[in-house]
GROMACS .gro file of C-alpha atoms in nm:
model
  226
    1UNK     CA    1   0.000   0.000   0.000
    2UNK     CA    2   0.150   0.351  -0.105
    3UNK     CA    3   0.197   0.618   0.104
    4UNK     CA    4  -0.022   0.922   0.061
    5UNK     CA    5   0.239   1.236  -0.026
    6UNK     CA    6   0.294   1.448   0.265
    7UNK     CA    7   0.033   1.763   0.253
    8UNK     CA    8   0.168   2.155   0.098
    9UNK     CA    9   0.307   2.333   0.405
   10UNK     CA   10   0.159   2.700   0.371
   11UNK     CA   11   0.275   3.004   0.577
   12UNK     CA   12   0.032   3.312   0.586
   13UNK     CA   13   0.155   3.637   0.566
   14UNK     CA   14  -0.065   3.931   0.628
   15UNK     CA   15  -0.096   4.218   0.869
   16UNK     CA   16  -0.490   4.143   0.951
   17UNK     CA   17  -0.508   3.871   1.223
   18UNK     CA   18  -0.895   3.821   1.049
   19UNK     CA   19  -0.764   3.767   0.745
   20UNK     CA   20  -0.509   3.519   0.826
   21UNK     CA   21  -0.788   3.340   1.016
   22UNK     CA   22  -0.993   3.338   0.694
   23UNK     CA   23  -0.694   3.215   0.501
   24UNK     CA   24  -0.630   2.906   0.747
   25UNK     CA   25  -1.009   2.788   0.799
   26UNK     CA   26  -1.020   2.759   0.451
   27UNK     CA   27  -0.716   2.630   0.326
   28UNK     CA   28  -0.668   2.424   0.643
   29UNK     CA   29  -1.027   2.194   0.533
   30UNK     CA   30  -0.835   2.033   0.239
   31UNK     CA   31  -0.639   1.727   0.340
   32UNK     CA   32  -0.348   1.784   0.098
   33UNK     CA   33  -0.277   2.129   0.236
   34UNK     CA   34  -0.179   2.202   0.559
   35UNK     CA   35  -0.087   2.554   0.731
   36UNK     CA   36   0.233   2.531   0.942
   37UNK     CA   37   0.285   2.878   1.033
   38UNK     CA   38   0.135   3.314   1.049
   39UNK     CA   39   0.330   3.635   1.019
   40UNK     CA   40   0.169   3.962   1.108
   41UNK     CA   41   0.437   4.160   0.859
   42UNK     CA   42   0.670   4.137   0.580
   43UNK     CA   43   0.946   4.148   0.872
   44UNK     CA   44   0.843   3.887   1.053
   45UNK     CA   45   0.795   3.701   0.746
   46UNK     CA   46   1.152   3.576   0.701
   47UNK     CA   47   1.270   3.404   1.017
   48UNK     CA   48   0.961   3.260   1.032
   49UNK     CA   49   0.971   3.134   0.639
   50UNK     CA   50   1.314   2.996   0.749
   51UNK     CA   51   1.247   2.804   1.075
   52UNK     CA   52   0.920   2.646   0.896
   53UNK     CA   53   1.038   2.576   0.523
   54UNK     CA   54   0.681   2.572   0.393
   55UNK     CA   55   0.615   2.487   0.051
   56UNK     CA   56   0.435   2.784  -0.089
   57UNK     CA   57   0.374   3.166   0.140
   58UNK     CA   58   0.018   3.325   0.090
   59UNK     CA   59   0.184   3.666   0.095
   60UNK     CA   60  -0.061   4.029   0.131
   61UNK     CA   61   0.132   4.246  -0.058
   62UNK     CA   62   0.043   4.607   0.079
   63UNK     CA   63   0.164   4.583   0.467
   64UNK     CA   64   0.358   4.832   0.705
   65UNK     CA   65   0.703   4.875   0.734
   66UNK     CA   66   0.830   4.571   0.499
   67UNK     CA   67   0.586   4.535   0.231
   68UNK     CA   68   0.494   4.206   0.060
   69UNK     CA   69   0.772   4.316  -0.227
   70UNK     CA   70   1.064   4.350  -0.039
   71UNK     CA   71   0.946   4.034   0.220
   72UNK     CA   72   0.960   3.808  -0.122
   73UNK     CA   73   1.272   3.962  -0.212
   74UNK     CA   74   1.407   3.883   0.118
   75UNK     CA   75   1.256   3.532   0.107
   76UNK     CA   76   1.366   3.450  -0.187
   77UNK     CA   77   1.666   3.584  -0.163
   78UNK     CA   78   1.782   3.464   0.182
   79UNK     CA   79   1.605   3.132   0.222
   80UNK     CA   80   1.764   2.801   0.104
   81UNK     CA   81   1.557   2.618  -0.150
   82UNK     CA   82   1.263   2.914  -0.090
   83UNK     CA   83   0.907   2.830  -0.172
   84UNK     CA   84   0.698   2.996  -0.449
   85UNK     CA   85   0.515   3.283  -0.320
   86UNK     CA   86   0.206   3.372  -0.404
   87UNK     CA   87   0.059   3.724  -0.342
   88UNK     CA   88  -0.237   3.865  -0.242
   89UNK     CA   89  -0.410   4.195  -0.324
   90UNK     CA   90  -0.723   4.376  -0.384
   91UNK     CA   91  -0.639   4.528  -0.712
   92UNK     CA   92  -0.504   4.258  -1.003
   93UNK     CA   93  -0.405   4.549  -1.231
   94UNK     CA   94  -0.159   4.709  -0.957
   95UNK     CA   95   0.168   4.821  -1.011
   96UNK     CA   96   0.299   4.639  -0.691
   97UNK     CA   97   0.131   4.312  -0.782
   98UNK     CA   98   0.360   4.356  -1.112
   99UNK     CA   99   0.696   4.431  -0.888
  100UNK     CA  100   0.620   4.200  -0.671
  101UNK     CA  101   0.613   3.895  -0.961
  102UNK     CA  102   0.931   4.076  -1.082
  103UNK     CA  103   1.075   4.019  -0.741
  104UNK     CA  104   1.018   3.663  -0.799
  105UNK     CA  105   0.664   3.575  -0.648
  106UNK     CA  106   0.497   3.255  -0.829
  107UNK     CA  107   0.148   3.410  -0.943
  108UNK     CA  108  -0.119   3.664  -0.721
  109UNK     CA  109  -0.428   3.619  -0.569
  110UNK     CA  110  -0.701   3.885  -0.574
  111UNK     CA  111  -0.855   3.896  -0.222
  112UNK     CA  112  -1.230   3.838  -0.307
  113UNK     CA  113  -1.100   3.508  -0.482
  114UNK     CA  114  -1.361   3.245  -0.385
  115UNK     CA  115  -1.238   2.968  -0.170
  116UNK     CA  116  -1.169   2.682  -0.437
  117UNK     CA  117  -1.000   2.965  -0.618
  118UNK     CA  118  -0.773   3.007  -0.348
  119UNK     CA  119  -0.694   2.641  -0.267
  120UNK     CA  120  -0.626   2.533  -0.705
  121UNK     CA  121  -0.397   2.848  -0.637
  122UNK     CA  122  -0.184   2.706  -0.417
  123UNK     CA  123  -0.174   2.389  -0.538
  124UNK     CA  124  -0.121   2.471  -0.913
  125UNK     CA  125   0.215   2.728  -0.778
  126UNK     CA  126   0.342   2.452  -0.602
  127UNK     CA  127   0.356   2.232  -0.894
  128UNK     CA  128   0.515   2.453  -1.079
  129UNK     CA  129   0.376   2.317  -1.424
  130UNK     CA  130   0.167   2.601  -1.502
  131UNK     CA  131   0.054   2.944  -1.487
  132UNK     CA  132  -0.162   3.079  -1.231
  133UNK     CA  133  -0.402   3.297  -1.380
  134UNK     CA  134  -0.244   3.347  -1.707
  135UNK     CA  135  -0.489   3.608  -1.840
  136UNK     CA  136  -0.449   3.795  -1.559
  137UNK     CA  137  -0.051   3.772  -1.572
  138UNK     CA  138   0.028   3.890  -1.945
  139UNK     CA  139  -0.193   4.183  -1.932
  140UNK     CA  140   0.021   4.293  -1.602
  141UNK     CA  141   0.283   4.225  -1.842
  142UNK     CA  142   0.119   4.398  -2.146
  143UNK     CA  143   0.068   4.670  -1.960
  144UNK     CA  144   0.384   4.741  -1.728
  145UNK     CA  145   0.681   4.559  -1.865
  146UNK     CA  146   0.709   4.820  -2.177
  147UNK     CA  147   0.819   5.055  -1.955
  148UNK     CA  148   1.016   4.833  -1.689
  149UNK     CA  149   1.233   4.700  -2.000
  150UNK     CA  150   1.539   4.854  -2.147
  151UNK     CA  151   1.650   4.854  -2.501
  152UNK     CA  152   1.371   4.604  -2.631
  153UNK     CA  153   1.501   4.570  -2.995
  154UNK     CA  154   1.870   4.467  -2.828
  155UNK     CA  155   1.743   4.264  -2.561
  156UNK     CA  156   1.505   4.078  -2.761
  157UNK     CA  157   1.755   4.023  -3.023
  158UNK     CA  158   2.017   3.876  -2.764
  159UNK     CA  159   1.736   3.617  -2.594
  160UNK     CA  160   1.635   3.466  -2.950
  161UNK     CA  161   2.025   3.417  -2.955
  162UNK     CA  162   2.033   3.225  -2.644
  163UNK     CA  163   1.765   3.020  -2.734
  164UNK     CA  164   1.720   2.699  -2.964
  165UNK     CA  165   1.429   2.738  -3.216
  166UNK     CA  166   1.255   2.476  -3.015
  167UNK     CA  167   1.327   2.648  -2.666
  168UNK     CA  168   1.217   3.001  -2.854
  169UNK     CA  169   0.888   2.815  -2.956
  170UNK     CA  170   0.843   2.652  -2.603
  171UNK     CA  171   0.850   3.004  -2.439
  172UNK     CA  172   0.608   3.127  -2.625
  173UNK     CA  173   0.329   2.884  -2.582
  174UNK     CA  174   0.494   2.928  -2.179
  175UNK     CA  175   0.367   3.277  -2.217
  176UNK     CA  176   0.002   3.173  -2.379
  177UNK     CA  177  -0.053   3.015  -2.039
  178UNK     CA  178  -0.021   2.660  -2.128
  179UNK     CA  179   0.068   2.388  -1.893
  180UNK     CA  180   0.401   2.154  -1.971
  181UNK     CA  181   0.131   1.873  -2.113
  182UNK     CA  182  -0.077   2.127  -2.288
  183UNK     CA  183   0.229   2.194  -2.454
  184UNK     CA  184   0.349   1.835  -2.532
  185UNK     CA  185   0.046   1.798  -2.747
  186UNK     CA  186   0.116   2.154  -2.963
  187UNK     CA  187   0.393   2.049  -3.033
  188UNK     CA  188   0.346   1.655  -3.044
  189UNK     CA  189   0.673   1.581  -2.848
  190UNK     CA  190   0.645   1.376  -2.494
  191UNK     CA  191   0.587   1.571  -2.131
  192UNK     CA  192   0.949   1.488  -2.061
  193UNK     CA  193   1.077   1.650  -2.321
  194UNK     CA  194   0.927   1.999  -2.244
  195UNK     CA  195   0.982   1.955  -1.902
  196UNK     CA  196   1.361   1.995  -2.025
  197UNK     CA  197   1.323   2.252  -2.234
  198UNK     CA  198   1.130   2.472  -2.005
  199UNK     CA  199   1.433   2.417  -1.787
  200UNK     CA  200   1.658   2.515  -2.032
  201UNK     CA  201   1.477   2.833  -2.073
  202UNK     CA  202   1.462   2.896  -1.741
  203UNK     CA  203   1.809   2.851  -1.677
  204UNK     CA  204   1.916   3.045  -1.993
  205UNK     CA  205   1.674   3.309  -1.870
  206UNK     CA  206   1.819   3.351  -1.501
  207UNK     CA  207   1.486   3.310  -1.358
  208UNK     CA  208   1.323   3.083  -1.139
  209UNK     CA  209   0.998   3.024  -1.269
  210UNK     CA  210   0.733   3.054  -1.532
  211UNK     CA  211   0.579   3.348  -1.472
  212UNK     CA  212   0.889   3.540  -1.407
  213UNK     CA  213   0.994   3.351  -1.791
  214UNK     CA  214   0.671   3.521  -1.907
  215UNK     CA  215   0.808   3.862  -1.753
  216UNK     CA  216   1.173   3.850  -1.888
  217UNK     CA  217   0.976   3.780  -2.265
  218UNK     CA  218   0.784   4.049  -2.231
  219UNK     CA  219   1.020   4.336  -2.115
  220UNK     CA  220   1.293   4.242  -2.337
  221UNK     CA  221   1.023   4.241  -2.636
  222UNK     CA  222   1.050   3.893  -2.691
  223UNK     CA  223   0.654   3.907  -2.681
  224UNK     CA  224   0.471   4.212  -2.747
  225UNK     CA  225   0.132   4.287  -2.634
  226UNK     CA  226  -0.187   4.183  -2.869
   0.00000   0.00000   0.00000
């Protein structure tokens, strides 16, 4: 008889004790998820990120002091093996939701997500074979990175010469939103394959997901909007 695989450990970051408390109720129902640890700030967010080692941080991205931008920056930047970070805000069209995916969170959240919203989020970022909310993602894109990017025509010129035709191709359909098997079947190769080359991107990217992939394609004009 198999073991079941241990549950996602989830740390909750956010400076409204009643919002945490909404957070764990709800994500603390499903047996494959399990809640391991609070922070009332972006400060407090590290040591506690590092003592725990949770899988994936729920992160509110507008908080005193250290705001959910600089916390994942910290995170992410301090932590061994750090988890994906996911964060949450109000407004999905904010510039701080867009620098805080540039710092390196995983995907965002928009606070009046309904419950089973909240829980495929975290369980799609922790797989890390996807996009969350892909829509959502490459209009942030479409709509800040022109401006975040520097010389488009160079740097776009200098990925596609980085890049194999097939990891070029791969990219693209990363930044349409599909998953790694969604993209087998465009292309008609096996899962395994594009699991490597979305590595290979990554890697030849210097990033450390998909969504920040998506990012880097979009400010260095690799992609343009429409």
């Amino acid at each position: 008889m198999s073991t079941p695989p241990s549950p996602l450990r989830i740390v909750l970051v956010d400076d409204e004790r009643m919002v945490r408390t909404a957070l764990r109720a709800i994500l603390s129902s499903e047996p494959d998820l399990e809640v391991v640890g609070e922070a009332g700030s972006g400060a407090e967010a590290v040591p506690v990120v590092r003592e725990l080692r949770p899988d994936v941080v729920l992160m509110d991205v507008r908080m005193p002091d250290v705001d959910g931008i600089r916390a994942t920056e910290r995170i992410l930047g301090t932590v061994p093996d750090p988890p994906r970070v996911i964060v949450v805000t109000t407004f999905e069209n904010d510039s701080y939701v867009y620098d805080a995916l540039r710092a390196g969170a995983s995907g965002f959240l928009l606070k009046r997500a309904r419950a089973a919203e909240l829980v495929q989020a975290v369980r799609v970022v922790a797989r890390s074979d996807s996009l969350l909310f892909p829509a959502a993602v490459r209009a942030l894109a479409a709509e800040h990175a022109a401006a975040r990017g520097p010389d488009r025509e160079a740097t776009a010129r200098a990925l596609h010469e980085r890049l194999s035709e097939r990891e070029a191709a791969v990219l693209r359909l990363m930044t349409d939103g599909l998953s790694n098997s969604e993209i087998a079947a465009r292309m008609a190769v096996g899962p395994a394959t594009v699991k490597t080359h979305v590595g290979s991107v990554l890697t030849k990217l210097g990033v450390r997901d998909r969504t920040q992939a998506v990012i880097a394609a979009y400010e260095s004009g690799f992609v343009t909007p429409g």
